[in-house]
């Protein structure tokens, strides 16, 4: 890492993490993209879930220009985002046993669908239970997490397991325990987290892989275009009409 400004140091840290992901997670990214393509080709639906700041990469691939129109957000009230007051309530809800079961019981998820679960630590009850119960329904699960947490922290799920233990494909974000990338003698705590940057990049690389895999099979990827370019709304209207039964963010 360079000895430049703090901004330089953070960007270097993020770049180093992205390089590690490219070198070490290529096979898993390919497997995740292929799994999503298989799901689309077989008539299944796509969902993404994340709690707290891990919801940001999930939201980033839903109703997104250049993204797959079939990716839906699996929302858990009070957990997705930091708009709940107090914000600490969201963190507390991640540790509540049974919440994931209630969400899945009332969600449109069904056998043959695919669910991406994003959790930096993968240790809380909510993402673990979500993965376990989704797979029991016949849903394929892709877990995006930092595998390091499983060896350096204790699980908060009754089983003692982590998200990574209940997935069809595991994507390791390589984020270190605590997330923050920088330290400074004059600052008492580590700072500058990189998990959102890295995790969002992984999600977009999986989406790109899925689109390419569909095209290779002769299937037009159901991609959205920006509404701010000429013809964008018309294009999106056609895609949403064709795949309306698999898109839930319009209802």
Coordinates of C-alpha atoms in Angstrom, one line a residue:
X1 CA 0.0 0.0 0.0
X2 CA 1.3 3.5 -0.8
X3 CA 2.3 6.1 1.8
X4 CA 0.1 8.8 0.1
X5 CA -3.0 10.5 1.4
X6 CA -5.6 8.7 3.3
X7 CA -7.7 8.8 0.2
X8 CA -4.9 7.1 -1.8
X9 CA -4.5 4.5 1.0
X10 CA -8.2 3.7 1.0
X11 CA -8.3 3.4 -2.8
X12 CA -5.2 1.2 -2.8
X13 CA -6.8 -1.1 -0.1
X14 CA -10.0 -1.4 -2.2
X15 CA -8.0 -2.1 -5.4
X16 CA -6.0 -4.8 -3.6
X17 CA -9.2 -6.4 -2.4
X18 CA -10.7 -6.4 -5.8
X19 CA -7.5 -7.9 -7.3
X20 CA -7.8 -10.7 -4.7
X21 CA -11.4 -11.3 -5.6
X22 CA -10.5 -11.4 -9.3
X23 CA -7.7 -13.9 -8.8
X24 CA -9.2 -16.1 -6.0
X25 CA -12.9 -16.0 -6.6
X26 CA -13.1 -16.3 -10.4
X27 CA -14.4 -19.9 -10.4
X28 CA -17.0 -19.1 -7.7
X29 CA -18.2 -16.0 -9.6
X30 CA -18.5 -18.1 -12.7
X31 CA -20.5 -20.7 -10.8
X32 CA -22.8 -18.1 -9.3
X33 CA -23.4 -16.4 -12.7
X34 CA -24.1 -19.8 -14.2
X35 CA -26.6 -20.7 -11.4
X36 CA -28.5 -17.5 -12.1
X37 CA -28.5 -18.1 -15.8
X38 CA -29.8 -21.7 -15.2
X39 CA -32.6 -20.3 -13.0
X40 CA -33.7 -17.8 -15.6
X41 CA -33.5 -20.3 -18.4
X42 CA -35.6 -22.8 -16.4
X43 CA -38.3 -20.2 -15.6
X44 CA -37.3 -19.4 -12.1
X45 CA -37.1 -16.1 -10.4
X46 CA -34.2 -14.2 -8.9
X47 CA -34.0 -12.6 -5.4
X48 CA -31.4 -10.8 -3.4
X49 CA -31.3 -10.1 0.4
X50 CA -29.0 -8.2 2.7
X51 CA -29.4 -6.7 6.1
X52 CA -28.1 -3.3 7.2
X53 CA -25.3 -2.1 5.0
X54 CA -25.2 -5.5 3.3
X55 CA -28.5 -4.5 1.8
X56 CA -26.8 -1.9 -0.4
X57 CA -25.2 -4.4 -2.8
X58 CA -28.5 -6.2 -3.0
X59 CA -30.4 -3.1 -3.8
X60 CA -27.8 -2.2 -6.4
X61 CA -28.8 -5.0 -8.7
X62 CA -32.6 -4.5 -8.4
X63 CA -34.4 -2.4 -11.1
X64 CA -31.0 -1.2 -12.3
X65 CA -30.1 0.1 -15.8
X66 CA -27.8 -2.5 -17.3
X67 CA -29.0 -5.1 -14.9
X68 CA -31.2 -8.2 -15.0
X69 CA -34.9 -7.2 -14.8
X70 CA -35.7 -10.4 -13.0
X71 CA -33.6 -9.6 -9.9
X72 CA -36.0 -8.8 -7.0
X73 CA -35.3 -7.5 -3.5
X74 CA -36.3 -9.8 -0.7
X75 CA -37.2 -7.2 1.9
X76 CA -37.4 -7.7 5.7
X77 CA -39.1 -4.8 7.4
X78 CA -36.7 -2.9 9.7
X79 CA -33.7 -4.8 8.4
X80 CA -33.1 -3.6 4.8
X81 CA -31.4 -0.2 5.0
X82 CA -30.8 2.2 7.9
X83 CA -34.0 4.1 7.6
X84 CA -35.5 2.3 10.6
X85 CA -35.4 4.3 13.9
X86 CA -33.4 3.7 15.9
X87 CA -30.9 2.4 13.4
X88 CA -29.6 0.0 16.1
X89 CA -33.0 -1.9 15.8
X90 CA -31.9 -3.3 12.5
X91 CA -28.8 -4.8 14.0
X92 CA -30.9 -6.3 16.8
X93 CA -33.4 -7.8 14.4
X94 CA -30.6 -9.7 12.6
X95 CA -30.2 -11.7 15.8
X96 CA -33.8 -12.7 16.2
X97 CA -34.6 -16.4 15.7
X98 CA -37.6 -17.1 13.6
X99 CA -37.7 -13.9 11.7
X100 CA -36.3 -15.4 8.4
X101 CA -39.0 -18.2 8.6
X102 CA -41.7 -15.6 8.9
X103 CA -40.4 -13.7 5.9
X104 CA -40.0 -16.7 3.7
X105 CA -43.4 -18.0 4.6
X106 CA -45.0 -14.8 3.3
X107 CA -42.6 -14.2 0.3
X108 CA -43.1 -15.3 -3.3
X109 CA -40.0 -17.5 -3.1
X110 CA -40.6 -21.1 -4.4
X111 CA -38.7 -24.1 -5.5
X112 CA -36.7 -23.4 -8.6
X113 CA -35.9 -19.8 -7.7
X114 CA -32.4 -18.5 -6.7
X115 CA -31.6 -16.3 -3.7
X116 CA -28.4 -14.3 -3.2
X117 CA -27.9 -13.7 0.5
X118 CA -25.3 -11.0 1.4
X119 CA -23.9 -10.8 4.9
X120 CA -20.5 -9.6 5.7
X121 CA -20.0 -11.7 8.8
X122 CA -22.5 -14.4 8.0
X123 CA -22.8 -15.1 11.8
X124 CA -26.2 -13.7 12.7
X125 CA -29.3 -15.8 13.0
X126 CA -31.2 -14.0 10.1
X127 CA -28.9 -14.8 7.2
X128 CA -28.1 -18.3 8.4
X129 CA -31.8 -19.2 9.0
X130 CA -32.7 -17.5 5.6
X131 CA -30.2 -19.8 3.8
X132 CA -31.3 -23.0 5.7
X133 CA -35.0 -22.4 5.1
X134 CA -34.7 -21.3 1.5
X135 CA -32.8 -24.4 0.6
X136 CA -35.4 -26.5 2.3
X137 CA -38.0 -24.9 0.0
X138 CA -35.9 -26.0 -3.0
X139 CA -34.4 -22.6 -3.6
X140 CA -30.8 -22.3 -4.8
X141 CA -28.7 -20.1 -2.5
X142 CA -25.7 -18.0 -3.3
X143 CA -23.9 -16.6 -0.2
X144 CA -21.8 -13.5 -0.4
X145 CA -19.8 -13.2 2.8
X146 CA -16.4 -12.7 4.4
X147 CA -15.2 -16.3 5.1
X148 CA -12.7 -15.0 7.6
X149 CA -15.4 -14.3 10.1
X150 CA -16.3 -18.0 10.3
X151 CA -12.8 -18.7 11.7
X152 CA -12.4 -15.7 13.9
X153 CA -15.8 -15.0 15.4
X154 CA -18.5 -17.1 17.1
X155 CA -21.8 -17.9 15.3
X156 CA -25.0 -16.2 16.7
X157 CA -27.2 -19.0 15.3
X158 CA -28.3 -21.8 17.5
X159 CA -26.7 -24.3 15.2
X160 CA -23.3 -22.7 15.6
X161 CA -23.0 -22.5 11.8
X162 CA -22.5 -19.6 9.4
X163 CA -24.0 -18.5 6.1
X164 CA -21.2 -20.1 4.2
X165 CA -22.2 -23.5 5.6
X166 CA -25.6 -23.4 3.9
X167 CA -25.0 -22.3 0.3
X168 CA -24.9 -23.8 -3.1
X169 CA -22.2 -21.3 -4.1
X170 CA -20.1 -19.2 -1.7
X171 CA -18.5 -15.9 -2.7
X172 CA -15.8 -14.7 -0.4
X173 CA -15.4 -10.9 -0.3
X174 CA -12.0 -11.2 1.4
X175 CA -13.0 -8.4 3.8
X176 CA -11.0 -8.5 7.1
X177 CA -12.7 -8.7 10.5
X178 CA -14.2 -5.3 11.4
X179 CA -14.3 -4.2 7.8
X180 CA -12.3 -0.9 8.2
X181 CA -9.2 -0.7 6.1
X182 CA -7.2 2.1 7.6
X183 CA -5.5 3.0 10.9
X184 CA -3.8 6.1 12.1
X185 CA -1.9 6.9 15.2
X186 CA -4.0 9.9 15.9
X187 CA -7.3 8.1 15.4
X188 CA -8.4 5.7 18.1
X189 CA -10.4 3.3 15.9
X190 CA -9.9 1.7 12.5
X191 CA -11.8 3.4 9.8
X192 CA -12.7 3.5 6.0
X193 CA -14.8 0.3 5.4
X194 CA -14.5 -1.3 1.9
X195 CA -17.1 -4.0 2.1
X196 CA -19.7 -2.1 0.1
X197 CA -17.3 -1.3 -2.7
X198 CA -16.0 -4.9 -3.0
X199 CA -19.4 -6.6 -2.5
X200 CA -21.1 -4.4 -5.0
X201 CA -18.4 -5.2 -7.6
X202 CA -18.8 -8.9 -6.9
X203 CA -22.5 -8.7 -7.4
X204 CA -22.1 -6.8 -10.7
X205 CA -19.6 -9.3 -11.9
X206 CA -22.0 -12.1 -11.2
X207 CA -24.8 -10.3 -13.0
X208 CA -22.5 -9.8 -16.0
X209 CA -21.6 -13.5 -16.0
X210 CA -25.2 -14.5 -15.9
X211 CA -26.1 -12.2 -18.8
X212 CA -23.2 -13.6 -20.9
X213 CA -24.2 -17.2 -20.0
X214 CA -27.7 -16.6 -21.2
X215 CA -26.5 -15.0 -24.5
X216 CA -24.3 -18.0 -25.1
X217 CA -27.4 -20.3 -25.0
X218 CA -29.2 -18.1 -27.5
X219 CA -31.4 -16.5 -24.8
X220 CA -31.7 -12.7 -24.8
X221 CA -30.8 -11.6 -21.3
X222 CA -33.7 -9.7 -19.8
X223 CA -31.7 -6.5 -19.3
X224 CA -33.0 -3.1 -18.4
X225 CA -31.9 0.1 -20.0
X226 CA -31.6 3.6 -18.5
X227 CA -34.8 5.6 -18.6
X228 CA -32.6 8.6 -19.3
X229 CA -31.6 7.5 -22.8
X230 CA -33.9 7.7 -25.8
X231 CA -36.0 4.6 -26.1
X232 CA -35.1 3.4 -22.7
X233 CA -38.7 3.4 -21.3
X234 CA -40.0 1.6 -24.3
X235 CA -37.3 -1.1 -24.1
X236 CA -38.0 -1.6 -20.4
X237 CA -41.7 -1.8 -21.0
X238 CA -41.2 -4.6 -23.4
X239 CA -39.0 -6.5 -21.0
X240 CA -41.3 -6.1 -18.1
X241 CA -44.3 -7.2 -20.1
X242 CA -42.5 -10.3 -21.3
X243 CA -41.3 -11.2 -17.8
X244 CA -44.0 -9.6 -15.7
X245 CA -44.8 -12.8 -13.9
X246 CA -41.3 -12.9 -12.5
X247 CA -40.9 -9.3 -11.5
X248 CA -42.2 -8.3 -8.0
X249 CA -40.9 -4.7 -7.5
X250 CA -43.8 -3.4 -9.7
X251 CA -46.5 -4.7 -7.5

